[in-house]
Amino acid sequence: MKTGEKETVSLLITGAWVLTQNPERKIFSPGAVAVRGAEIAAVGPPDELSERYAPAQTLDYPQGLIIPGLINAHTHAAMSLFRGLADDLPLEEWLNSHIFPAERHLNGDFVYWGTKLAVAEMLLSGATTFCDMYLWAGQVAQAAAETGIRAVVGEVLYDFPSPNYGPPSAGLQYSEELCRTWRDHPLVNVAIQPHAVYTCSPDLLQQCGELAARFDTRLIIHLSETHREVADCEAKYGATPVGHLHKLGLLSSRLLADHGVVLSEADMNLLAASGAGVAHCPESNMKLASGIAPVVDLLAKGVPVGLGTDGCASNNNLDLLQEMDTAAKLQKVHRLDPTALPATQALDLATINGARVLGLEKKVGSLAPGMQADLVVIDLDRPHLTPIYDPYSHLVYAAGGADVQTVLVHGRVVVRDRRILTFDLEETLARARELARSLQK
Amino acid sequence: MKTGEKETVSLLITGAWVLTQNPERKIFSPGAVAVRGAEIAAVGPPDELSERYAPAQTLDYPQGLIIPGLINAHTHAAMSLFRGLADDLPLEEWLNSHIFPAERHLNGDFVYWGTKLAVAEMLLSGATTFCDMYLWAGQVAQAAAETGIRAVVGEVLYDFPSPNYGPPSAGLQYSEELCRTWRDHPLVNVAIQPHAVYTCSPDLLQQCGELAARFDTRLIIHLSETHREVADCEAKYGATPVGHLHKLGLLSSRLLADHGVVLSEADMNLLAASGAGVAHCPESNMKLASGIAPVVDLLAKGVPVGLGTDGCASNNNLDLLQEMDTAAKLQKVHRLDPTALPATQALDLATINGARVLGLEKKVGSLAPGMQADLVVIDLDRPHLTPIYDPYSHLVYAAGGADVQTVLVHGRVVVRDRRILTFDLEETLARARELARSLQK
C-alpha cells in the first residue's frame, strides 16, 4: 500500500532514544519505529521514517526512551494473589505452612484473576512476554490472550495428584491438549513444564521430554535452585540435577532450566554443550536465601541466560527493571568486581537472551524489521532520570517499572500513558480483593 | 484552642493503615494522624481523632498506607548530576577518570541545583530527611531549607585543598561557620564530616572530633568501606579504620560510620561499646563491589544501623523503598538464611534507626504525639500492592518510590498526589539539563 510516495503503516512511534538490541546494538537518538500490523516495518531516525511512511496513528514521546518489550523468563503469575501472605520464614515452613495450604484453595477462577492481576503489573512495568509455570495453565493462556500480552504457558507436572487435572497420568494429556488448543495463537505458546527433579520421577521427566519434542516446544523445569535439591538428587540418583537430566537424555537447546543457582563447573559445561538455557531469578534467590547463580560464568561459557522474577510470593513484585538492577549488582558484589554484568548485559538478559531461552528470538527481544512489534516507552521526564548521559545506565540502575509510559504487544497499544487499554483494571483489582478475603477465611 | 469540645489542629490525615514505628510498633487500620503546626498531636483510629480534633485541613486516603518519613542516612545529593556518567568500571578508573574530573567543574551553583534535583527525587520517593556529605555544604543547606526537606549537612574535609573553601585549614573554619549559621534552623542540622581515614590525617580527624563535640553534633566519616581501605590503614597505622579511630579517641555515640562493610569482630565490638552508628548503603556496596556489610551481626551487638543510598553515581537512585528491599534480600542470601533482616527490621533501618544514627530520634522516625510531623502516604491502589495481607511486606518487598502519593515534612505538605508543592520542579529539571550539557563539553 502506497500513499503517494509513502507506504501506509499502522503506527509510527518516536522517542528521544531507541535502543534496538539488534546484533550491532544500534541506538537512534532521536529514533522512531514504524509498525505494520503486528510487525515492525522499520527502525531509524524519525525524519527518515516520516519520509518513507504514512502512518494511520502516530505516538510522539519527545522524552521517551523506546526499548524492546521486556521478557520475564520465569514466573508463577497467579501467585500475585499470595503476595505478602508469608515472608521471612524458613523455606519448609513457608511452603508447608503457608503456600501449599493457600494453594489447596486454588481453582481455575483464582488462577484466571490472579494471572490478570499479574498481567496488569507486568504490562505497567514493561514486560510484554512472560513465561509461566502453574496449575490451570489453560486459564493462564486465556488470561494472556484476553489481556493481549505474549506468554509461554505450561501446566506444572509432578508425581502426585493435581487439583486441576487429577491423577499424574492426566497431566501429560492436559499438556498435550493445551498444545493443540493454542497451537496457532499469535500470542500464546505452550511449553511442557515438569516441576523439578525432586517432584518428578525419571519416567515422568522422560515422557515430558518426548511430549516437548513431539510438539517442538520448550521443556521447562526448576533446576538446581537450592543446595538441598542438589544434595538430595546426588543422594537419590548419584548425580547433580543437571547430571541427572543429562543421563536421562533431556539436556538440549529445548531445555530451559529455571534458577540454576547451585551449579558445578561440570554442570555448566553440560548445559553449555547442550545449548540449554537458564532463567535467572536473582531477587527470588536472594529472598529465599537459595544462593547466587553463577551468571557471569554461564554467559562466558555461552549458556544463554534470561531473567525472571519468579512468583510474587518470593520476590515480591514482577518489575523487570528492578530485577535487572539487582542482577547486575548481585554479580558485582558476589565476584567483588564492579565490571561484572554491566548494564548492557543486564538489558540483554531481559530482552534478547530472554527471547532466546524461550525459543522466541526470531519474534521478539529486539527492534528490527520483521520482528513482532513488542516495545516499551520509558518516560525520561523524571527527576531520577534527569539529566541523561547513558540510556543503558538509566534503564538498569535508575529506572523502575513505574517509569513505563506506553507499551505495545504484537503491534497493539496495550498501555498508553500508564492506562491499560485492553481490559478493565478496576474489575481485576476488585476481584483480587474478593479472592484474598475468601482465602483469609 | 478549642472549637466547642474540639481542639483545633492544622491537619487531619487518614489512611487505610498507619504504621507508627513507635516502641510497640502499633498499627492502626484504618488510622489517622492529627498535626498541630510542625508536630504530631495524636495518632489513632480516624473516628477517635475526628471526635477530638477540628482540623483546618483534611487529607483522606482510603487506600493509603501512612508511614513515618523515610530517612536517608548517607548520600551525596548533588551527585544526581553525575548519574550515569560512568558505570561498571574498576573503582580507581571510575574515580580517577570520571568522577574526580567531573568534580573539578564543581561550583556552588552546581551543588545547589544538583541538590534540588536530588531533593525532588527524594521527596517523590518518600524520604523526608537526608544526611549529606559534599562540597559547598552551605548550598546544600540552602537547597534543603528552600525545598522544605529535613537535612543533616556537612562539608567534606580532607588533607588537600578544596575547590570550595581552599586550603585544608579553612575547612574547619567553614564547618564552624556552617554550624553557627544554621544552628537554629528547624530543618537543617550541621555535622562535621571528615572524608575518610585515607584522606584525613590523624590530626585533622582529631580537630574534627573536637569541633563536633564543641557544637554537640555528629561526626560523620566513610569508614571501612572497602578491603583496600582496611589493608592500607593497617599498613599505615597498624590498626583497622575502626581501631584507628578508637586509638584517636573518636569512637562515641556522636560518630556515624558510613558503609561499615569490612568489619572484624573486634571492630564491631568497639563500635557497639562506643554507641557509634553505621549508615548501611547496600546498593552502592554492591555496585562498587565493595562487599556485604555485616548488618545482622551489627544489630545483634546493639549497633544502630541506618540506611543510605549513597550518591547517584554509585547506586544510581535515591529510592529508599527499593533500598530496604535490597538490604533485606542481601542479608538473606549472604547468610543463606531467609529469616535474616525481616521486613519489619528493614523498615526500622530507614525510620527509627536512621533517626537514631543522626541524633534525631526525639524528632523523627516514628509517628507519635510530640514528634515532628514528617510522614509519607503510600498509594495501595496499584496492581502490585493489591491485595494486601501485611503492610510491612508490601512496603519492603513490593512497593517502590513511585508509589509515594503525599509527603509531609515538619507539618507542611511538600508533596501532594505526586506534585511537589514547595518549589518549581520544571525549573530544576531544566537547570539540571543545562548543567549536564556544560559538564559534557
Tab-separated table of N, CA, C and O in Angstrom, chain B residues 45-85:
chain	number	residue	atom	x	y	z
B	45	PRO	N	-7.234	5.787	65.764
B	45	PRO	CA	-8.341	5.485	64.850
B	45	PRO	C	-8.963	6.789	64.335
B	45	PRO	O	-9.123	7.731	65.122
B	46	PRO	N	-9.342	6.853	63.067
B	46	PRO	CA	-9.899	8.082	62.493
B	46	PRO	C	-11.108	8.594	63.271
B	46	PRO	O	-11.219	9.804	63.518
B	47	ASP	N	-11.998	7.695	63.684
B	47	ASP	CA	-13.196	8.121	64.414
B	47	ASP	C	-12.828	8.858	65.694
B	47	ASP	O	-13.373	9.913	66.007
B	48	GLU	N	-11.905	8.281	66.407
B	48	GLU	CA	-11.484	8.845	67.682
B	48	GLU	C	-10.870	10.234	67.485
B	48	GLU	O	-11.190	11.175	68.214
B	49	LEU	N	-9.989	10.352	66.471
B	49	LEU	CA	-9.325	11.638	66.238
B	49	LEU	C	-10.300	12.681	65.698
B	49	LEU	O	-10.187	13.861	66.026
B	50	SER	N	-11.272	12.238	64.901
B	50	SER	CA	-12.275	13.178	64.381
B	50	SER	C	-13.114	13.747	65.516
B	50	SER	O	-13.569	14.893	65.466
B	51	GLU	N	-13.324	12.927	66.528
B	51	GLU	CA	-14.111	13.405	67.678
B	51	GLU	C	-13.341	14.411	68.516
B	51	GLU	O	-13.922	15.330	69.083
B	52	ARG	N	-12.010	14.214	68.560
B	52	ARG	CA	-11.205	15.070	69.437
B	52	ARG	C	-10.764	16.371	68.776
B	52	ARG	O	-10.519	17.354	69.458
B	53	TYR	N	-10.590	16.342	67.445
B	53	TYR	CA	-9.942	17.483	66.794
B	53	TYR	C	-10.807	18.117	65.717
B	53	TYR	O	-11.543	17.432	65.004
B	54	ALA	N	-10.668	19.447	65.578
B	54	ALA	CA	-11.271	20.198	64.475
B	54	ALA	C	-10.128	20.638	63.565
B	54	ALA	O	-9.415	21.583	63.891
B	55	PRO	N	-9.913	19.927	62.472
B	55	PRO	CA	-8.742	20.241	61.637
B	55	PRO	C	-9.030	21.367	60.642
B	55	PRO	O	-10.132	21.453	60.090
B	56	ALA	N	-8.033	22.217	60.423
B	56	ALA	CA	-8.153	23.266	59.405
B	56	ALA	C	-8.123	22.652	58.009
B	56	ALA	O	-8.735	23.167	57.083
B	57	GLN	N	-7.401	21.557	57.879
B	57	GLN	CA	-7.312	20.858	56.589
B	57	GLN	C	-7.447	19.353	56.828
B	57	GLN	O	-6.993	18.847	57.860
B	58	THR	N	-8.110	18.672	55.893
B	58	THR	CA	-8.146	17.206	55.997
B	58	THR	C	-7.609	16.610	54.700
B	58	THR	O	-7.836	17.134	53.612
B	59	LEU	N	-6.896	15.514	54.857
B	59	LEU	CA	-6.428	14.749	53.700
B	59	LEU	C	-6.852	13.311	53.946
B	59	LEU	O	-6.509	12.728	54.975
B	60	ASP	N	-7.578	12.760	52.990
B	60	ASP	CA	-8.212	11.468	53.206
B	60	ASP	C	-7.720	10.482	52.150
B	60	ASP	O	-7.905	10.713	50.960
B	61	TYR	N	-7.078	9.417	52.577
B	61	TYR	CA	-6.554	8.423	51.634
B	61	TYR	C	-7.110	7.044	51.980
B	61	TYR	O	-6.468	6.284	52.710
B	62	PRO	N	-8.302	6.721	51.468
B	62	PRO	CA	-8.943	5.449	51.832
B	62	PRO	C	-8.089	4.238	51.437
B	62	PRO	O	-8.272	3.166	51.991
B	63	GLN	N	-7.180	4.418	50.486
B	63	GLN	CA	-6.279	3.321	50.135
B	63	GLN	C	-4.831	3.701	50.404
B	63	GLN	O	-3.913	3.255	49.699
B	64	GLY	N	-4.651	4.530	51.403
B	64	GLY	CA	-3.299	4.999	51.711
B	64	GLY	C	-2.689	4.262	52.894
B	64	GLY	O	-3.377	3.914	53.845
B	65	LEU	N	-1.404	4.036	52.802
B	65	LEU	CA	-0.627	3.455	53.902
B	65	LEU	C	0.274	4.580	54.414
B	65	LEU	O	1.137	5.063	53.686
B	66	ILE	N	0.035	4.994	55.654
B	66	ILE	CA	0.777	6.133	56.224
B	66	ILE	C	1.936	5.609	57.073
B	66	ILE	O	1.736	4.769	57.952
B	67	ILE	N	3.125	6.107	56.763
B	67	ILE	CA	4.331	5.667	57.492
B	67	ILE	C	5.148	6.904	57.871
B	67	ILE	O	4.950	7.980	57.298
B	68	PRO	N	6.068	6.743	58.815
B	68	PRO	CA	6.967	7.868	59.100
B	68	PRO	C	7.780	8.196	57.846
B	68	PRO	O	8.100	7.303	57.058
B	69	GLY	N	8.119	9.457	57.653
B	69	GLY	CA	9.001	9.832	56.549
B	69	GLY	C	10.294	9.037	56.626
B	69	GLY	O	10.827	8.800	57.712
B	70	LEU	N	10.779	8.594	55.468
B	70	LEU	CA	11.981	7.771	55.450
B	70	LEU	C	13.238	8.643	55.592
B	70	LEU	O	13.232	9.819	55.243
B	71	ILE	N	14.280	8.029	56.118
B	71	ILE	CA	15.500	8.762	56.452
B	71	ILE	C	16.671	8.178	55.677
B	71	ILE	O	17.024	7.013	55.839
B	72	ASN	N	17.233	9.001	54.812
B	72	ASN	CA	18.390	8.594	54.011
B	72	ASN	C	19.649	8.968	54.783
B	72	ASN	O	20.049	10.133	54.820
B	73	ALA	N	20.283	7.991	55.399
B	73	ALA	CA	21.351	8.253	56.369
B	73	ALA	C	22.701	8.579	55.728
B	73	ALA	O	23.632	8.984	56.431
B	74	HIS	N	22.824	8.383	54.418
B	74	HIS	CA	24.085	8.765	53.770
B	74	HIS	C	23.894	8.967	52.280
B	74	HIS	O	23.514	8.046	51.555
B	75	THR	N	24.172	10.182	51.830
B	75	THR	CA	24.151	10.434	50.382
B	75	THR	C	25.071	11.599	50.060
B	75	THR	O	25.651	12.232	50.958
B	76	HIS	N	25.256	11.802	48.768
B	76	HIS	CA	25.947	12.982	48.243
B	76	HIS	C	24.964	13.537	47.212
B	76	HIS	O	25.031	13.179	46.028
B	77	ALA	N	24.017	14.359	47.666
B	77	ALA	CA	22.838	14.672	46.857
B	77	ALA	C	23.191	15.239	45.484
B	77	ALA	O	22.629	14.817	44.465
B	78	ALA	N	24.124	16.176	45.442
B	78	ALA	CA	24.388	16.874	44.174
B	78	ALA	C	24.972	15.954	43.105
B	78	ALA	O	25.013	16.321	41.924
B	79	MET	N	25.413	14.781	43.504
B	79	MET	CA	25.915	13.823	42.511
B	79	MET	C	24.787	13.298	41.620
B	79	MET	O	25.047	12.553	40.668
B	80	SER	N	23.555	13.698	41.896
B	80	SER	CA	22.459	13.417	40.963
B	80	SER	C	22.821	13.894	39.558
B	80	SER	O	22.370	13.317	38.570
B	81	LEU	N	23.644	14.925	39.470
B	81	LEU	CA	24.039	15.439	38.144
B	81	LEU	C	25.104	14.571	37.485
B	81	LEU	O	25.435	14.782	36.319
B	82	PHE	N	25.662	13.613	38.206
B	82	PHE	CA	26.653	12.683	37.641
B	82	PHE	C	26.066	11.302	37.378
B	82	PHE	O	26.779	10.383	36.967
B	83	ARG	N	24.785	11.135	37.616
B	83	ARG	CA	24.172	9.817	37.472
B	83	ARG	C	24.328	9.287	36.041
B	83	ARG	O	23.906	9.947	35.091
B	84	GLY	N	24.927	8.121	35.920
B	84	GLY	CA	25.069	7.507	34.603
B	84	GLY	C	26.227	8.047	33.788
B	84	GLY	O	26.418	7.675	32.630
B	85	LEU	N	27.020	8.910	34.383
B	85	LEU	CA	28.184	9.460	33.666
B	85	LEU	C	29.219	8.371	33.436
B	85	LEU	O	29.920	8.363	32.421
